[in-house]
Short mmCIF file of C-alpha atoms and ligand atoms in Angstrom, two decimals:
data_model
loop_
_atom_site.label_atom_id
_atom_site.label_comp_id
_atom_site.label_asym_id
_atom_site.label_seq_id
_atom_site.Cartn_x
_atom_site.Cartn_y
_atom_site.Cartn_z
CA MET A 96 0.00 -0.05 0.04
CA ASN A 97 1.35 3.45 -0.88
CA ALA A 98 1.24 5.21 2.46
CA SER A 99 2.09 8.83 2.26
CA ALA A 100 0.72 11.75 4.29
CA ARG A 101 1.24 15.39 5.06
CA ILE A 102 0.69 16.11 8.70
CA LEU A 103 0.79 19.31 10.68
CA MET A 104 2.23 19.19 14.21
CA CYS A 105 3.13 21.91 16.75
CA PRO A 106 6.23 21.35 19.18
CA PRO A 107 5.21 21.33 22.82
CA GLU A 108 7.52 24.19 23.83
CA PHE A 109 4.66 26.03 25.68
CA TYR A 110 2.54 22.94 26.46
CA GLY A 111 1.27 22.52 29.99
CA ILE A 112 -1.95 22.14 32.12
CA GLU A 113 -2.87 25.86 32.60
CA TYR A 114 -6.65 25.61 32.76
CA VAL A 115 -9.31 22.90 33.02
CA ILE A 116 -11.63 22.51 30.10
CA ASN A 117 -12.19 18.73 30.18
CA PRO A 118 -12.23 16.09 32.93
CA TRP A 119 -8.67 14.88 32.15
CA MET A 120 -7.19 18.24 32.96
CA ASN A 121 -6.09 19.18 36.46
CA THR A 122 -3.65 22.14 36.98
CA GLU A 123 -2.19 20.22 39.98
CA ARG A 124 -1.26 17.37 37.77
CA GLN A 125 1.26 19.29 35.56
CA ALA A 126 2.91 17.90 32.48
CA ASP A 127 6.56 17.16 32.78
CA GLN A 128 8.21 19.32 30.04
CA PRO A 129 11.13 17.07 29.07
CA THR A 130 9.01 13.97 29.06
CA ALA A 131 6.37 15.73 26.89
CA ALA A 132 9.11 16.83 24.46
CA SER A 133 10.49 13.36 24.08
CA GLN A 134 7.08 11.74 23.71
CA TRP A 135 6.16 14.41 21.06
CA ASN A 136 9.54 13.84 19.23
CA ASP A 137 9.06 10.00 19.23
CA LEU A 138 5.51 10.51 17.68
CA ARG A 139 6.88 12.72 15.06
CA ARG A 140 9.72 10.34 14.34
CA ILE A 141 7.36 7.33 14.03
CA LEU A 142 4.95 9.12 11.74
CA GLY A 143 7.88 10.23 9.53
CA GLU A 144 9.18 6.56 9.39
CA HIS A 145 5.77 5.46 8.23
CA GLY A 146 5.59 7.80 5.28
CA ALA A 147 4.43 11.12 6.67
CA THR A 148 5.89 14.51 5.86
CA ILE A 149 5.66 16.53 9.01
CA GLU A 150 5.08 20.33 8.78
CA LEU A 151 5.41 22.52 11.92
CA LEU A 152 3.29 25.16 13.36
CA THR A 153 5.31 27.58 15.47
CA PRO A 154 4.38 27.34 19.26
CA VAL A 155 3.10 30.34 20.92
CA ALA A 156 3.56 31.22 24.63
CA GLY A 157 0.18 31.34 26.50
CA LEU A 158 -1.47 28.80 24.15
CA PRO A 159 -0.62 25.45 25.70
CA ASP A 160 -3.13 23.48 23.74
CA LEU A 161 -1.95 24.71 20.36
CA VAL A 162 -0.06 21.38 20.21
CA PHE A 163 -3.44 19.71 19.44
CA THR A 164 -3.35 20.64 15.78
CA ALA A 165 -6.25 18.32 15.05
CA ASN A 166 -8.43 21.19 16.31
CA ALA A 167 -7.09 23.75 14.02
CA ALA A 168 -9.50 23.15 11.14
CA LEU A 169 -11.29 20.54 9.06
CA ILE A 170 -9.09 20.20 5.87
CA TYR A 171 -11.07 19.35 2.82
CA ARG A 172 -8.73 19.34 -0.28
CA CYS A 173 -7.42 22.86 -0.56
CA ARG A 174 -9.95 24.33 1.83
CA ALA A 175 -9.60 24.75 5.60
CA ILE A 176 -12.81 25.31 7.54
CA LEU A 177 -11.24 27.01 10.65
CA SER A 178 -12.27 25.97 14.11
CA ARG A 179 -14.26 28.37 16.43
CA PHE A 180 -13.38 27.07 19.86
CA ARG A 181 -16.03 26.82 22.46
CA HIS A 182 -13.71 27.74 25.29
CA GLN A 183 -12.23 31.23 25.53
CA GLN A 184 -8.92 29.58 26.58
CA ARG A 185 -8.42 28.13 23.19
CA GLN A 186 -9.91 30.93 20.99
CA GLY A 187 -6.48 32.68 20.80
CA GLU A 188 -5.26 29.72 18.68
CA GLU A 189 -7.61 30.53 15.73
CA GLU A 190 -5.50 33.41 14.33
CA TYR A 191 -2.31 31.35 14.36
CA ASP A 192 -4.08 28.42 12.71
CA ALA A 193 -5.58 30.69 10.10
CA ALA A 194 -2.26 32.41 9.37
CA TRP A 195 -0.35 29.10 8.94
CA LEU A 196 -3.04 27.58 6.77
CA SER A 197 -3.43 30.63 4.45
CA GLU A 198 0.39 31.01 4.29
CA ASN A 199 0.55 27.31 3.22
CA GLY A 200 -1.93 27.51 0.32
CA PHE A 201 -5.20 26.70 2.03
CA ARG A 202 -8.31 28.69 1.42
CA VAL A 203 -9.27 29.47 4.90
CA GLU A 204 -13.16 29.58 5.50
CA VAL A 205 -14.74 30.78 8.76
CA LEU A 206 -18.09 29.79 10.24
CA PRO A 207 -20.58 32.51 11.54
CA GLU A 208 -19.63 33.78 14.91
CA ASP A 209 -22.24 31.80 17.00
CA HIS A 210 -21.15 28.34 15.59
CA PHE A 211 -18.72 26.46 17.73
CA PHE A 212 -16.62 23.98 15.65
CA GLU A 213 -13.46 22.21 16.62
CA GLY A 214 -12.23 20.95 13.30
CA ALA A 215 -10.83 17.45 12.67
CA GLY A 216 -11.21 16.73 16.38
CA ASP A 217 -15.00 16.46 15.91
CA ALA A 218 -15.42 15.80 12.01
CA LEU A 219 -14.03 12.64 10.63
CA PHE A 220 -14.57 11.08 7.26
CA CYS A 221 -15.20 7.32 6.95
CA GLY A 222 -15.64 6.53 3.33
CA ASP A 223 -17.87 9.16 1.81
CA THR A 224 -19.51 10.23 5.01
CA LEU A 225 -18.41 12.88 7.54
CA PHE A 226 -19.05 11.66 11.08
CA ALA A 227 -19.55 14.61 13.37
CA GLY A 228 -19.59 14.70 17.13
CA TYR A 229 -21.48 17.49 18.91
CA ARG A 230 -22.66 18.75 22.25
CA MET A 231 -19.36 19.02 24.21
CA ARG A 232 -17.59 21.28 21.84
CA SER A 233 -18.85 21.52 18.21
CA GLN A 234 -22.52 22.36 17.65
CA VAL A 235 -24.69 20.19 15.46
CA SER A 236 -25.63 23.27 13.41
CA SER A 237 -21.94 23.98 12.67
CA HIS A 238 -21.71 20.43 11.26
CA GLN A 239 -24.76 21.02 9.05
CA LEU A 240 -23.10 24.19 7.70
CA VAL A 241 -19.79 22.46 7.03
CA ALA A 242 -21.57 19.52 5.26
CA ALA A 243 -23.47 22.02 3.06
CA ARG A 244 -20.19 23.89 2.19
CA ILE A 245 -18.31 20.80 1.15
CA ASN A 246 -21.32 19.16 -0.23
CA ARG A 247 -20.80 15.90 1.58
CA ARG A 248 -23.19 13.76 3.75
CA VAL A 249 -22.79 14.40 7.41
CA LEU A 250 -23.99 12.12 10.17
CA PRO A 251 -24.06 13.90 13.51
CA VAL A 252 -23.61 11.85 16.59
CA GLU A 253 -24.02 13.17 20.16
CA LEU A 254 -21.15 12.72 22.62
CA VAL A 255 -22.64 11.77 25.98
CA ASP A 256 -19.51 11.25 28.26
CA PRO A 257 -17.53 14.35 29.16
CA TYR A 258 -14.30 12.24 29.05
CA TYR A 259 -14.91 11.82 25.29
CA TYR A 260 -15.60 15.45 24.47
CA HIS A 261 -14.20 15.26 20.92
CA LEU A 262 -15.23 12.65 18.42
CA ASP A 263 -11.61 11.66 17.84
CA THR A 264 -11.30 10.60 21.39
CA CYS A 265 -13.84 7.79 20.86
CA PHE A 266 -14.10 7.09 17.07
CA CYS A 267 -11.37 6.24 14.57
CA PRO A 268 -11.90 5.61 10.88
CA LEU A 269 -9.33 3.07 9.75
CA SER A 270 -10.34 2.68 6.04
CA ALA A 271 -13.42 3.50 4.07
CA GLU A 272 -15.16 0.43 5.53
CA VAL A 273 -13.43 -0.20 8.95
CA ALA A 274 -13.51 1.97 12.05
CA ALA A 275 -12.96 1.66 15.67
CA TYR A 276 -15.17 3.17 18.41
CA PHE A 277 -15.99 3.15 22.10
CA PRO A 278 -19.71 2.52 22.44
CA GLY A 279 -19.99 4.02 25.85
CA ALA A 280 -19.24 7.48 24.50
CA PHE A 281 -22.47 7.53 22.42
CA ASP A 282 -26.22 7.12 22.99
CA ASP A 283 -28.21 4.21 21.37
CA TYR A 284 -28.88 6.39 18.30
CA GLY A 285 -25.17 7.07 17.77
CA ARG A 286 -24.20 3.45 18.25
CA GLN A 287 -26.81 2.60 15.58
CA VAL A 288 -25.46 5.09 13.13
CA PHE A 289 -21.97 3.59 13.31
CA ARG A 290 -23.36 0.02 13.08
CA GLU A 291 -25.50 0.83 10.03
CA HIS A 292 -22.95 2.77 8.08
CA ILE A 293 -19.62 1.14 8.82
CA PRO A 294 -19.27 -2.64 7.67
CA THR A 295 -16.39 -3.46 9.98
CA LEU A 296 -16.63 -1.86 13.46
CA ILE A 297 -14.04 -2.60 16.17
CA GLU A 298 -15.45 -2.04 19.69
CA VAL A 299 -12.84 -0.59 21.98
CA ASP A 300 -13.36 -1.66 25.68
CA LYS A 301 -13.55 0.97 28.56
CA ASP A 302 -9.92 0.54 29.76
CA GLU A 303 -8.32 0.95 26.34
CA ALA A 304 -10.72 3.85 25.47
CA ARG A 305 -9.36 5.53 28.69
CA ALA A 306 -5.84 4.89 27.19
CA PHE A 307 -6.91 6.84 24.14
CA ALA A 308 -7.05 3.76 21.85
CA CYS A 309 -9.38 5.46 19.48
CA ASN A 310 -7.14 8.51 19.20
CA ALA A 311 -4.99 6.85 16.59
CA VAL A 312 -3.11 8.29 13.68
CA VAL A 313 -3.71 6.16 10.42
CA ILE A 314 -1.21 6.23 7.71
CA GLY A 315 -2.09 3.61 5.04
CA SER A 316 -2.22 0.35 7.18
CA THR A 317 -0.01 1.72 10.09
CA VAL A 318 -2.02 2.78 13.14
CA THR A 319 -0.22 4.63 15.83
CA THR A 320 -1.60 5.05 19.40
CA ASN A 321 -0.63 5.60 22.97
CA THR A 322 0.59 2.65 24.88
CA GLY A 323 -1.92 0.58 26.91
CA CYS A 324 -4.19 -0.71 24.15
CA PRO A 325 -2.91 -4.28 23.61
CA PHE A 326 -6.26 -5.72 22.93
CA PHE A 327 -7.18 -3.12 20.23
CA HIS A 328 -3.81 -3.78 18.63
CA GLU A 329 -4.58 -7.45 18.37
CA GLN A 330 -7.79 -6.64 16.74
CA LEU A 331 -6.06 -4.32 14.31
CA ARG A 332 -3.58 -7.03 13.40
CA ALA A 333 -6.31 -9.51 12.85
CA LEU A 334 -7.72 -7.09 10.21
CA GLY A 335 -4.28 -6.61 8.54
CA PHE A 336 -3.30 -3.25 10.06
CA THR A 337 0.16 -2.72 11.74
CA PRO A 338 -0.37 -1.04 15.09
CA VAL A 339 2.39 1.03 16.71
CA ALA A 340 2.40 2.06 20.38
CA THR A 341 4.20 4.98 21.76
CA PRO A 342 3.94 6.59 25.13
CA LEU A 343 1.86 9.80 25.19
CA GLY A 344 0.98 10.00 28.85
CA GLU A 345 1.99 13.63 29.25
CA PHE A 346 -0.67 14.64 26.61
CA VAL A 347 -3.34 12.41 28.15
CA LYS A 348 -3.10 14.94 31.14
CA ALA A 349 -4.63 17.48 28.81
CA GLY A 350 -7.15 15.11 27.37
CA GLY A 351 -5.23 14.29 24.12
CA SER A 352 -3.11 11.67 22.52
CA ALA A 353 -1.64 10.69 19.11
CA LYS A 354 -4.43 11.86 16.72
CA CYS A 355 -5.04 15.08 18.58
CA LEU A 356 -1.40 15.98 18.06
CA THR A 357 -1.78 15.82 14.23
CA LEU A 358 -3.80 17.34 11.53
CA ARG A 359 -3.84 15.60 8.14
CA LEU A 360 -3.07 18.30 5.53
CA ASP A 361 -3.75 16.08 2.65
CA GLY A 362 -7.38 15.90 3.81
CA GLU A 363 -9.06 14.17 6.61
CA ASP A 364 -10.48 11.80 4.11
CA ALA A 365 -6.98 11.01 2.70
CA ALA A 366 -6.67 7.85 4.68
CA MET A 367 -9.53 6.57 2.67
CA TRP A 368 -7.98 7.36 -0.74
CA ALA A 369 -5.29 4.80 -0.20
CA HIS A 370 -7.99 2.15 -0.20
CA GLY A 371 -8.92 3.06 -3.76
CA ASP A 372 -12.61 4.09 -3.20
CA ARG A 373 -12.26 7.42 -4.93
N1 LIG B 476 -6.99 20.27 26.27
C1 LIG B 476 -7.37 20.18 24.94
C2 LIG B 476 -8.95 20.51 24.92
O1 LIG B 476 -9.56 20.17 25.81
C3 LIG B 476 -7.21 18.90 24.27
C4 LIG B 476 -7.58 18.72 22.90
C5 LIG B 476 -7.44 17.37 22.30
N2 LIG B 476 -7.76 17.45 20.94
C6 LIG B 476 -8.50 16.48 20.26
N3 LIG B 476 -8.64 16.55 19.01
N4 LIG B 476 -9.28 15.56 20.86
O2 LIG B 476 -9.41 21.07 24.02
#
């Protein structure tokens, strides 16, 4: 399989737990800077070794969550639908994301002011369909606007557990027809949406969901996650994927892991292209 990818990352120079906007965060459980830096460097190296070209966003003092580039925008071909963060603590990131994206050839599009939207953290393609998480961060109305703009089908699913406040913490498309999810993060309707639309669905258990199993970076058949998801990795191997584990505990303290630290610049649906469905 021809695995190539362009991925945006942001070095964790100013990363830390400076506020609390999700249940994982606690300012008294600070991230260890050197460990965070080495975990981030390892992730960057692993993704590079598996065919990704890594581009870098310059870190900014006072914006500790800028490292989570998945939340910068939803990339659709040469368009970047910019995030509108729900929490004031992250809103300062928007101008830096917009600047990098427009300087690097993307057409940056913004949503109307009262529409919260947290980019590729909440909107993920599986096949032709954009699965979109709402309630905790993004609003369902934002997803409808995005779908209309890019003219793609969107299936909104409600996030019901505050620990899984972004869709990419509990759902991971692996190819056009395969995905993993943590059923406990959704209501009956949401679970039914996944079961009806995705032919092969891996169920991640509670312990491995807590280890951010679903927050995986997929490059071709290589799937990179935090450590602590051995059962998920076994399931991946059985389906022909190659799982890679790398410790990301310092980022889990902020409620993020591998996928959150990356933004796929060749399109969030690019993982699907490798499987020849378009
Ligand atoms: N502390 C960040 C927040 O709460 C973590 C973001 C993780 N990003 C993600 N795509 N899930 O917004």
